[in-house]
């Protein structure tokens, strides 16, 4: 009994250590860092997109196509952000009573499951909020620039390479954020499972007391 009490006290102390927004942000970022397999996949995807754009750059208007892409991403990201915020609200609503105790008791490396879920939902919310803000700024800049604008003092070939580099990074970043929704759904499923198990245990204990 004392061991469980000490475990919960330590878990609470770990949560209270996040006393600044910077600590929360840094700990949250760790939960959405791509795995090694994901990084390999994203690198291959980046190379494919880069060479695709580089081979067809003469047939497209870079600024115009980028603006269209930013607008399309904006349309997709807004509903996803709403889903993420809803999921975060569900997480906060379910983590009470025995569900909270179960999550605090379950350890994953140095963190308990409550911290893992909390960091993840926080970080993915910040990720999509950052995409929305960045897209808004990109759309303003791209609407100001003339369609035939290019970087001065650089050759056309270098301009094309710079454009292909940044547009490929942008696309891969957005795709990675969308792929991360897989983890969002998985964590939400795990949370519902933990809540269901905690509720079932509570009902069993109530049944034993009445018997």
JSON list of C-alpha atoms in Angstrom, two decimals:
[
{"chain": "A", "resi": 1, "resn": "UNK", "atom": "CA", "xyz": [0.00, 0.00, 0.00]},
{"chain": "A", "resi": 2, "resn": "UNK", "atom": "CA", "xyz": [2.81, 2.38, 0.95]},
{"chain": "A", "resi": 3, "resn": "UNK", "atom": "CA", "xyz": [4.64, 1.42, -2.24]},
{"chain": "A", "resi": 4, "resn": "UNK", "atom": "CA", "xyz": [1.64, 2.42, -4.36]},
{"chain": "A", "resi": 5, "resn": "UNK", "atom": "CA", "xyz": [1.28, 5.65, -2.41]},
{"chain": "A", "resi": 6, "resn": "UNK", "atom": "CA", "xyz": [4.94, 6.53, -2.95]},
{"chain": "A", "resi": 7, "resn": "UNK", "atom": "CA", "xyz": [4.58, 5.70, -6.65]},
{"chain": "A", "resi": 8, "resn": "UNK", "atom": "CA", "xyz": [1.63, 8.08, -7.02]},
{"chain": "A", "resi": 9, "resn": "UNK", "atom": "CA", "xyz": [3.44, 10.81, -5.11]},
{"chain": "A", "resi": 10, "resn": "UNK", "atom": "CA", "xyz": [6.46, 10.46, -7.41]},
{"chain": "A", "resi": 11, "resn": "UNK", "atom": "CA", "xyz": [4.19, 10.55, -10.47]},
{"chain": "A", "resi": 12, "resn": "UNK", "atom": "CA", "xyz": [2.54, 13.74, -9.22]},
{"chain": "A", "resi": 13, "resn": "UNK", "atom": "CA", "xyz": [5.94, 15.29, -8.53]},
{"chain": "A", "resi": 14, "resn": "UNK", "atom": "CA", "xyz": [7.04, 14.51, -12.10]},
{"chain": "A", "resi": 15, "resn": "UNK", "atom": "CA", "xyz": [3.94, 16.24, -13.46]},
{"chain": "A", "resi": 16, "resn": "UNK", "atom": "CA", "xyz": [4.50, 19.30, -11.29]},
{"chain": "A", "resi": 17, "resn": "UNK", "atom": "CA", "xyz": [8.06, 19.61, -12.62]},
{"chain": "A", "resi": 18, "resn": "UNK", "atom": "CA", "xyz": [6.58, 21.00, -15.82]},
{"chain": "A", "resi": 19, "resn": "UNK", "atom": "CA", "xyz": [6.32, 24.43, -14.27]},
{"chain": "A", "resi": 20, "resn": "UNK", "atom": "CA", "xyz": [7.20, 26.47, -17.38]},
{"chain": "A", "resi": 21, "resn": "UNK", "atom": "CA", "xyz": [5.81, 26.56, -20.90]},
{"chain": "A", "resi": 22, "resn": "UNK", "atom": "CA", "xyz": [9.29, 25.82, -22.30]},
{"chain": "A", "resi": 23, "resn": "UNK", "atom": "CA", "xyz": [9.57, 22.56, -20.33]},
{"chain": "A", "resi": 24, "resn": "UNK", "atom": "CA", "xyz": [6.12, 21.48, -21.45]},
{"chain": "A", "resi": 25, "resn": "UNK", "atom": "CA", "xyz": [6.94, 22.34, -25.06]},
{"chain": "A", "resi": 26, "resn": "UNK", "atom": "CA", "xyz": [10.29, 20.50, -25.06]},
{"chain": "A", "resi": 27, "resn": "UNK", "atom": "CA", "xyz": [8.84, 17.41, -23.37]},
{"chain": "A", "resi": 28, "resn": "UNK", "atom": "CA", "xyz": [5.91, 17.47, -25.76]},
{"chain": "A", "resi": 29, "resn": "UNK", "atom": "CA", "xyz": [8.13, 17.64, -28.85]},
{"chain": "A", "resi": 30, "resn": "UNK", "atom": "CA", "xyz": [9.82, 14.39, -27.80]},
{"chain": "A", "resi": 31, "resn": "UNK", "atom": "CA", "xyz": [6.50, 12.55, -28.09]},
{"chain": "A", "resi": 32, "resn": "UNK", "atom": "CA", "xyz": [6.05, 13.40, -31.79]},
{"chain": "A", "resi": 33, "resn": "UNK", "atom": "CA", "xyz": [9.63, 13.00, -33.00]},
{"chain": "A", "resi": 34, "resn": "UNK", "atom": "CA", "xyz": [9.47, 10.60, -35.98]},
{"chain": "A", "resi": 35, "resn": "UNK", "atom": "CA", "xyz": [10.86, 7.12, -35.48]},
{"chain": "A", "resi": 36, "resn": "UNK", "atom": "CA", "xyz": [13.86, 5.87, -37.45]},
{"chain": "A", "resi": 37, "resn": "UNK", "atom": "CA", "xyz": [11.63, 4.00, -39.91]},
{"chain": "A", "resi": 38, "resn": "UNK", "atom": "CA", "xyz": [9.48, 7.09, -40.35]},
{"chain": "A", "resi": 39, "resn": "UNK", "atom": "CA", "xyz": [12.57, 9.23, -40.98]},
{"chain": "A", "resi": 40, "resn": "UNK", "atom": "CA", "xyz": [13.80, 6.82, -43.66]},
{"chain": "A", "resi": 41, "resn": "UNK", "atom": "CA", "xyz": [10.37, 6.87, -45.30]},
{"chain": "A", "resi": 42, "resn": "UNK", "atom": "CA", "xyz": [10.19, 10.68, -45.15]},
{"chain": "A", "resi": 43, "resn": "UNK", "atom": "CA", "xyz": [13.71, 11.00, -46.61]},
{"chain": "A", "resi": 44, "resn": "UNK", "atom": "CA", "xyz": [12.80, 8.76, -49.55]},
{"chain": "A", "resi": 45, "resn": "UNK", "atom": "CA", "xyz": [9.57, 10.70, -49.99]},
{"chain": "A", "resi": 46, "resn": "UNK", "atom": "CA", "xyz": [11.48, 13.99, -49.95]},
{"chain": "A", "resi": 47, "resn": "UNK", "atom": "CA", "xyz": [13.86, 12.79, -52.68]},
{"chain": "A", "resi": 48, "resn": "UNK", "atom": "CA", "xyz": [10.95, 11.64, -54.87]},
{"chain": "A", "resi": 49, "resn": "UNK", "atom": "CA", "xyz": [9.13, 14.97, -54.50]},
{"chain": "A", "resi": 50, "resn": "UNK", "atom": "CA", "xyz": [12.32, 16.96, -55.06]},
{"chain": "A", "resi": 51, "resn": "UNK", "atom": "CA", "xyz": [13.22, 15.22, -58.32]},
{"chain": "A", "resi": 52, "resn": "UNK", "atom": "CA", "xyz": [9.62, 15.35, -59.48]},
{"chain": "A", "resi": 53, "resn": "UNK", "atom": "CA", "xyz": [9.49, 19.12, -59.04]},
{"chain": "A", "resi": 54, "resn": "UNK", "atom": "CA", "xyz": [12.97, 19.60, -60.48]},
{"chain": "A", "resi": 55, "resn": "UNK", "atom": "CA", "xyz": [12.09, 17.70, -63.65]},
{"chain": "A", "resi": 56, "resn": "UNK", "atom": "CA", "xyz": [8.81, 19.59, -64.18]},
{"chain": "A", "resi": 57, "resn": "UNK", "atom": "CA", "xyz": [9.78, 23.02, -62.81]},
{"chain": "A", "resi": 58, "resn": "UNK", "atom": "CA", "xyz": [9.85, 24.60, -66.27]},
{"chain": "A", "resi": 59, "resn": "UNK", "atom": "CA", "xyz": [6.19, 23.71, -66.82]},
{"chain": "A", "resi": 60, "resn": "UNK", "atom": "CA", "xyz": [4.84, 25.26, -63.62]},
{"chain": "A", "resi": 61, "resn": "UNK", "atom": "CA", "xyz": [4.79, 28.65, -61.97]},
{"chain": "A", "resi": 62, "resn": "UNK", "atom": "CA", "xyz": [6.48, 28.08, -58.62]},
{"chain": "A", "resi": 63, "resn": "UNK", "atom": "CA", "xyz": [4.81, 30.86, -56.63]},
{"chain": "A", "resi": 64, "resn": "UNK", "atom": "CA", "xyz": [1.36, 30.27, -58.06]},
{"chain": "A", "resi": 65, "resn": "UNK", "atom": "CA", "xyz": [1.46, 26.51, -57.48]},
{"chain": "A", "resi": 66, "resn": "UNK", "atom": "CA", "xyz": [2.81, 27.03, -53.95]},
{"chain": "A", "resi": 67, "resn": "UNK", "atom": "CA", "xyz": [0.00, 29.46, -53.14]},
{"chain": "A", "resi": 68, "resn": "UNK", "atom": "CA", "xyz": [-2.59, 26.96, -54.37]},
{"chain": "A", "resi": 69, "resn": "UNK", "atom": "CA", "xyz": [-0.96, 24.25, -52.28]},
{"chain": "A", "resi": 70, "resn": "UNK", "atom": "CA", "xyz": [-0.90, 26.43, -49.15]},
{"chain": "A", "resi": 71, "resn": "UNK", "atom": "CA", "xyz": [-4.61, 27.21, -49.61]},
{"chain": "A", "resi": 72, "resn": "UNK", "atom": "CA", "xyz": [-5.45, 23.52, -50.07]},
{"chain": "A", "resi": 73, "resn": "UNK", "atom": "CA", "xyz": [-3.43, 22.56, -47.00]},
{"chain": "A", "resi": 74, "resn": "UNK", "atom": "CA", "xyz": [-5.25, 25.26, -45.03]},
{"chain": "A", "resi": 75, "resn": "UNK", "atom": "CA", "xyz": [-8.60, 23.71, -46.00]},
{"chain": "A", "resi": 76, "resn": "UNK", "atom": "CA", "xyz": [-7.45, 20.26, -44.87]},
{"chain": "A", "resi": 77, "resn": "UNK", "atom": "CA", "xyz": [-5.66, 21.27, -41.67]},
{"chain": "A", "resi": 78, "resn": "UNK", "atom": "CA", "xyz": [-8.48, 23.34, -40.11]},
{"chain": "A", "resi": 79, "resn": "UNK", "atom": "CA", "xyz": [-10.90, 20.36, -39.70]},
{"chain": "A", "resi": 80, "resn": "UNK", "atom": "CA", "xyz": [-8.04, 18.14, -38.47]},
{"chain": "A", "resi": 81, "resn": "UNK", "atom": "CA", "xyz": [-7.13, 20.77, -35.88]},
{"chain": "A", "resi": 82, "resn": "UNK", "atom": "CA", "xyz": [-10.75, 20.77, -34.68]},
{"chain": "A", "resi": 83, "resn": "UNK", "atom": "CA", "xyz": [-10.59, 16.96, -34.33]},
{"chain": "A", "resi": 84, "resn": "UNK", "atom": "CA", "xyz": [-7.33, 17.20, -32.38]},
{"chain": "A", "resi": 85, "resn": "UNK", "atom": "CA", "xyz": [-8.75, 19.77, -29.96]},
{"chain": "A", "resi": 86, "resn": "UNK", "atom": "CA", "xyz": [-11.84, 17.58, -29.49]},
{"chain": "A", "resi": 87, "resn": "UNK", "atom": "CA", "xyz": [-9.60, 14.59, -28.78]},
{"chain": "A", "resi": 88, "resn": "UNK", "atom": "CA", "xyz": [-7.61, 16.60, -26.25]},
{"chain": "A", "resi": 89, "resn": "UNK", "atom": "CA", "xyz": [-10.86, 17.64, -24.53]},
{"chain": "A", "resi": 90, "resn": "UNK", "atom": "CA", "xyz": [-11.97, 13.98, -24.42]},
{"chain": "A", "resi": 91, "resn": "UNK", "atom": "CA", "xyz": [-8.61, 13.06, -22.87]},
{"chain": "A", "resi": 92, "resn": "UNK", "atom": "CA", "xyz": [-9.02, 15.70, -20.17]},
{"chain": "A", "resi": 93, "resn": "UNK", "atom": "CA", "xyz": [-12.60, 14.57, -19.49]},
{"chain": "A", "resi": 94, "resn": "UNK", "atom": "CA", "xyz": [-11.77, 10.86, -19.18]},
{"chain": "A", "resi": 95, "resn": "UNK", "atom": "CA", "xyz": [-8.64, 11.17, -17.02]},
{"chain": "A", "resi": 96, "resn": "UNK", "atom": "CA", "xyz": [-10.32, 11.20, -13.64]},
{"chain": "A", "resi": 97, "resn": "UNK", "atom": "CA", "xyz": [-10.95, 8.75, -10.83]},
{"chain": "A", "resi": 98, "resn": "UNK", "atom": "CA", "xyz": [-9.67, 5.24, -11.40]},
{"chain": "A", "resi": 99, "resn": "UNK", "atom": "CA", "xyz": [-8.69, 6.00, -14.99]},
{"chain": "A", "resi": 100, "resn": "UNK", "atom": "CA", "xyz": [-6.28, 8.67, -13.77]},
{"chain": "A", "resi": 101, "resn": "UNK", "atom": "CA", "xyz": [-4.88, 6.34, -11.11]},
{"chain": "A", "resi": 102, "resn": "UNK", "atom": "CA", "xyz": [-4.37, 3.60, -13.68]},
{"chain": "A", "resi": 103, "resn": "UNK", "atom": "CA", "xyz": [-2.54, 5.95, -16.04]},
{"chain": "A", "resi": 104, "resn": "UNK", "atom": "CA", "xyz": [-0.37, 7.30, -13.22]},
{"chain": "A", "resi": 105, "resn": "UNK", "atom": "CA", "xyz": [0.51, 3.76, -12.17]},
{"chain": "A", "resi": 106, "resn": "UNK", "atom": "CA", "xyz": [1.50, 2.59, -15.65]},
{"chain": "A", "resi": 107, "resn": "UNK", "atom": "CA", "xyz": [5.09, 3.56, -16.45]},
{"chain": "A", "resi": 108, "resn": "UNK", "atom": "CA", "xyz": [6.69, 3.95, -19.87]},
{"chain": "A", "resi": 109, "resn": "UNK", "atom": "CA", "xyz": [10.41, 4.50, -19.35]},
{"chain": "A", "resi": 110, "resn": "UNK", "atom": "CA", "xyz": [10.68, 7.50, -16.99]},
{"chain": "A", "resi": 111, "resn": "UNK", "atom": "CA", "xyz": [7.16, 8.78, -17.66]},
{"chain": "A", "resi": 112, "resn": "UNK", "atom": "CA", "xyz": [3.79, 7.46, -16.65]},
{"chain": "A", "resi": 113, "resn": "UNK", "atom": "CA", "xyz": [1.04, 6.96, -19.20]},
{"chain": "A", "resi": 114, "resn": "UNK", "atom": "CA", "xyz": [-0.79, 10.11, -18.14]},
{"chain": "A", "resi": 115, "resn": "UNK", "atom": "CA", "xyz": [2.27, 12.20, -18.96]},
{"chain": "A", "resi": 116, "resn": "UNK", "atom": "CA", "xyz": [2.80, 10.38, -22.26]},
{"chain": "A", "resi": 117, "resn": "UNK", "atom": "CA", "xyz": [-0.78, 11.01, -23.38]},
{"chain": "A", "resi": 118, "resn": "UNK", "atom": "CA", "xyz": [-0.81, 14.56, -22.05]},
{"chain": "A", "resi": 119, "resn": "UNK", "atom": "CA", "xyz": [2.45, 15.45, -23.82]},
{"chain": "A", "resi": 120, "resn": "UNK", "atom": "CA", "xyz": [1.26, 13.87, -27.06]},
{"chain": "A", "resi": 121, "resn": "UNK", "atom": "CA", "xyz": [-2.14, 15.58, -27.20]},
{"chain": "A", "resi": 122, "resn": "UNK", "atom": "CA", "xyz": [-0.54, 18.90, -26.25]},
{"chain": "A", "resi": 123, "resn": "UNK", "atom": "CA", "xyz": [2.26, 18.62, -28.83]},
{"chain": "A", "resi": 124, "resn": "UNK", "atom": "CA", "xyz": [0.04, 17.55, -31.72]},
{"chain": "A", "resi": 125, "resn": "UNK", "atom": "CA", "xyz": [-2.31, 20.45, -30.92]},
{"chain": "A", "resi": 126, "resn": "UNK", "atom": "CA", "xyz": [0.65, 22.84, -31.04]},
{"chain": "A", "resi": 127, "resn": "UNK", "atom": "CA", "xyz": [1.88, 21.19, -34.25]},
{"chain": "A", "resi": 128, "resn": "UNK", "atom": "CA", "xyz": [-1.38, 21.83, -36.12]},
{"chain": "A", "resi": 129, "resn": "UNK", "atom": "CA", "xyz": [-1.72, 25.30, -34.65]},
{"chain": "A", "resi": 130, "resn": "UNK", "atom": "CA", "xyz": [1.79, 26.07, -35.92]},
{"chain": "A", "resi": 131, "resn": "UNK", "atom": "CA", "xyz": [0.86, 24.80, -39.39]},
{"chain": "A", "resi": 132, "resn": "UNK", "atom": "CA", "xyz": [-2.23, 27.02, -39.45]},
{"chain": "A", "resi": 133, "resn": "UNK", "atom": "CA", "xyz": [-0.24, 30.10, -38.40]},
{"chain": "A", "resi": 134, "resn": "UNK", "atom": "CA", "xyz": [2.61, 29.33, -40.83]},
{"chain": "A", "resi": 135, "resn": "UNK", "atom": "CA", "xyz": [0.16, 28.78, -43.70]},
{"chain": "A", "resi": 136, "resn": "UNK", "atom": "CA", "xyz": [-1.53, 32.09, -42.94]},
{"chain": "A", "resi": 137, "resn": "UNK", "atom": "CA", "xyz": [1.84, 33.89, -43.09]},
{"chain": "A", "resi": 138, "resn": "UNK", "atom": "CA", "xyz": [2.84, 32.03, -46.26]},
{"chain": "A", "resi": 139, "resn": "UNK", "atom": "CA", "xyz": [-0.41, 33.00, -47.98]},
{"chain": "A", "resi": 140, "resn": "UNK", "atom": "CA", "xyz": [0.16, 36.69, -47.13]},
{"chain": "A", "resi": 141, "resn": "UNK", "atom": "CA", "xyz": [3.73, 36.62, -48.46]},
{"chain": "A", "resi": 142, "resn": "UNK", "atom": "CA", "xyz": [2.85, 34.68, -51.60]},
{"chain": "A", "resi": 143, "resn": "UNK", "atom": "CA", "xyz": [-0.04, 37.03, -52.39]},
{"chain": "A", "resi": 144, "resn": "UNK", "atom": "CA", "xyz": [2.27, 40.04, -52.11]},
{"chain": "A", "resi": 145, "resn": "UNK", "atom": "CA", "xyz": [5.05, 38.66, -54.31]},
{"chain": "A", "resi": 146, "resn": "UNK", "atom": "CA", "xyz": [4.66, 38.96, -58.09]},
{"chain": "A", "resi": 147, "resn": "UNK", "atom": "CA", "xyz": [4.17, 35.67, -59.91]},
{"chain": "A", "resi": 148, "resn": "UNK", "atom": "CA", "xyz": [7.49, 36.04, -61.78]},
{"chain": "A", "resi": 149, "resn": "UNK", "atom": "CA", "xyz": [9.53, 36.87, -58.67]},
{"chain": "A", "resi": 150, "resn": "UNK", "atom": "CA", "xyz": [12.85, 35.13, -58.11]},
{"chain": "A", "resi": 151, "resn": "UNK", "atom": "CA", "xyz": [15.90, 35.49, -55.88]},
{"chain": "A", "resi": 152, "resn": "UNK", "atom": "CA", "xyz": [18.24, 38.10, -57.34]},
{"chain": "A", "resi": 153, "resn": "UNK", "atom": "CA", "xyz": [21.96, 37.42, -57.82]},
{"chain": "A", "resi": 154, "resn": "UNK", "atom": "CA", "xyz": [21.20, 33.72, -58.37]},
{"chain": "A", "resi": 155, "resn": "UNK", "atom": "CA", "xyz": [20.92, 31.87, -61.66]},
{"chain": "A", "resi": 156, "resn": "UNK", "atom": "CA", "xyz": [17.65, 30.34, -62.80]},
{"chain": "A", "resi": 157, "resn": "UNK", "atom": "CA", "xyz": [18.98, 26.86, -62.08]},
{"chain": "A", "resi": 158, "resn": "UNK", "atom": "CA", "xyz": [19.89, 27.76, -58.49]},
{"chain": "A", "resi": 159, "resn": "UNK", "atom": "CA", "xyz": [16.49, 29.41, -58.01]},
{"chain": "A", "resi": 160, "resn": "UNK", "atom": "CA", "xyz": [14.84, 26.22, -59.22]},
{"chain": "A", "resi": 161, "resn": "UNK", "atom": "CA", "xyz": [16.91, 24.09, -56.85]},
{"chain": "A", "resi": 162, "resn": "UNK", "atom": "CA", "xyz": [16.09, 26.34, -53.88]},
{"chain": "A", "resi": 163, "resn": "UNK", "atom": "CA", "xyz": [12.39, 26.23, -54.74]},
{"chain": "A", "resi": 164, "resn": "UNK", "atom": "CA", "xyz": [12.41, 22.43, -55.10]},
{"chain": "A", "resi": 165, "resn": "UNK", "atom": "CA", "xyz": [14.23, 22.08, -51.78]},
{"chain": "A", "resi": 166, "resn": "UNK", "atom": "CA", "xyz": [11.79, 24.20, -49.78]},
{"chain": "A", "resi": 167, "resn": "UNK", "atom": "CA", "xyz": [8.60, 22.97, -51.43]},
{"chain": "A", "resi": 168, "resn": "UNK", "atom": "CA", "xyz": [9.71, 19.36, -50.86]},
{"chain": "A", "resi": 169, "resn": "UNK", "atom": "CA", "xyz": [10.44, 20.07, -47.19]},
{"chain": "A", "resi": 170, "resn": "UNK", "atom": "CA", "xyz": [7.04, 21.74, -46.84]},
{"chain": "A", "resi": 171, "resn": "UNK", "atom": "CA", "xyz": [5.14, 18.85, -48.43]},
{"chain": "A", "resi": 172, "resn": "UNK", "atom": "CA", "xyz": [6.99, 16.21, -46.38]},
{"chain": "A", "resi": 173, "resn": "UNK", "atom": "CA", "xyz": [6.36, 18.18, -43.17]},
{"chain": "A", "resi": 174, "resn": "UNK", "atom": "CA", "xyz": [2.62, 18.40, -43.88]},
{"chain": "A", "resi": 175, "resn": "UNK", "atom": "CA", "xyz": [2.42, 14.72, -44.82]},
{"chain": "A", "resi": 176, "resn": "UNK", "atom": "CA", "xyz": [4.24, 13.75, -41.63]},
{"chain": "A", "resi": 177, "resn": "UNK", "atom": "CA", "xyz": [1.75, 15.79, -39.59]},
{"chain": "A", "resi": 178, "resn": "UNK", "atom": "CA", "xyz": [-1.12, 13.98, -41.31]},
{"chain": "A", "resi": 179, "resn": "UNK", "atom": "CA", "xyz": [0.53, 10.58, -40.75]},
{"chain": "A", "resi": 180, "resn": "UNK", "atom": "CA", "xyz": [0.89, 11.50, -37.07]},
{"chain": "A", "resi": 181, "resn": "UNK", "atom": "CA", "xyz": [-2.89, 11.34, -36.85]},
{"chain": "A", "resi": 182, "resn": "UNK", "atom": "CA", "xyz": [-2.42, 7.57, -36.84]},
{"chain": "A", "resi": 183, "resn": "UNK", "atom": "CA", "xyz": [-0.75, 7.91, -33.44]},
{"chain": "A", "resi": 184, "resn": "UNK", "atom": "CA", "xyz": [-3.52, 10.29, -32.38]},
{"chain": "A", "resi": 185, "resn": "UNK", "atom": "CA", "xyz": [-6.19, 7.68, -33.14]},
{"chain": "A", "resi": 186, "resn": "UNK", "atom": "CA", "xyz": [-4.13, 4.93, -31.49]},
{"chain": "A", "resi": 187, "resn": "UNK", "atom": "CA", "xyz": [-3.61, 6.95, -28.29]},
{"chain": "A", "resi": 188, "resn": "UNK", "atom": "CA", "xyz": [-7.28, 7.87, -28.18]},
{"chain": "A", "resi": 189, "resn": "UNK", "atom": "CA", "xyz": [-8.16, 4.18, -28.55]},
{"chain": "A", "resi": 190, "resn": "UNK", "atom": "CA", "xyz": [-5.77, 3.27, -25.73]},
{"chain": "A", "resi": 191, "resn": "UNK", "atom": "CA", "xyz": [-7.31, 5.97, -23.56]},
{"chain": "A", "resi": 192, "resn": "UNK", "atom": "CA", "xyz": [-10.84, 4.66, -24.16]},
{"chain": "A", "resi": 193, "resn": "UNK", "atom": "CA", "xyz": [-9.60, 1.13, -23.37]},
{"chain": "A", "resi": 194, "resn": "UNK", "atom": "CA", "xyz": [-8.00, 2.28, -20.11]},
{"chain": "A", "resi": 195, "resn": "UNK", "atom": "CA", "xyz": [-11.18, 4.10, -19.13]},
{"chain": "A", "resi": 196, "resn": "UNK", "atom": "CA", "xyz": [-13.30, 1.05, -19.94]},
{"chain": "A", "resi": 197, "resn": "UNK", "atom": "CA", "xyz": [-11.04, -1.26, -17.90]},
{"chain": "A", "resi": 198, "resn": "UNK", "atom": "CA", "xyz": [-11.02, 1.17, -14.95]},
{"chain": "A", "resi": 199, "resn": "UNK", "atom": "CA", "xyz": [-14.82, 1.44, -15.08]},
{"chain": "A", "resi": 200, "resn": "UNK", "atom": "CA", "xyz": [-15.18, -2.35, -15.26]},
{"chain": "A", "resi": 201, "resn": "UNK", "atom": "CA", "xyz": [-12.92, -2.82, -12.21]},
{"chain": "A", "resi": 202, "resn": "UNK", "atom": "CA", "xyz": [-14.94, -0.21, -10.32]},
{"chain": "A", "resi": 203, "resn": "UNK", "atom": "CA", "xyz": [-18.20, -2.01, -11.15]},
{"chain": "A", "resi": 204, "resn": "UNK", "atom": "CA", "xyz": [-16.75, -5.38, -10.07]},
{"chain": "A", "resi": 205, "resn": "UNK", "atom": "CA", "xyz": [-15.67, -3.92, -6.75]},
{"chain": "A", "resi": 206, "resn": "UNK", "atom": "CA", "xyz": [-19.12, -2.42, -6.22]},
{"chain": "A", "resi": 207, "resn": "UNK", "atom": "CA", "xyz": [-20.65, -5.81, -7.03]},
{"chain": "A", "resi": 208, "resn": "UNK", "atom": "CA", "xyz": [-18.45, -7.56, -4.46]},
{"chain": "A", "resi": 209, "resn": "UNK", "atom": "CA", "xyz": [-19.38, -5.03, -1.79]},
{"chain": "A", "resi": 210, "resn": "UNK", "atom": "CA", "xyz": [-23.10, -5.53, -2.40]},
{"chain": "A", "resi": 211, "resn": "UNK", "atom": "CA", "xyz": [-22.67, -9.32, -2.31]}
]
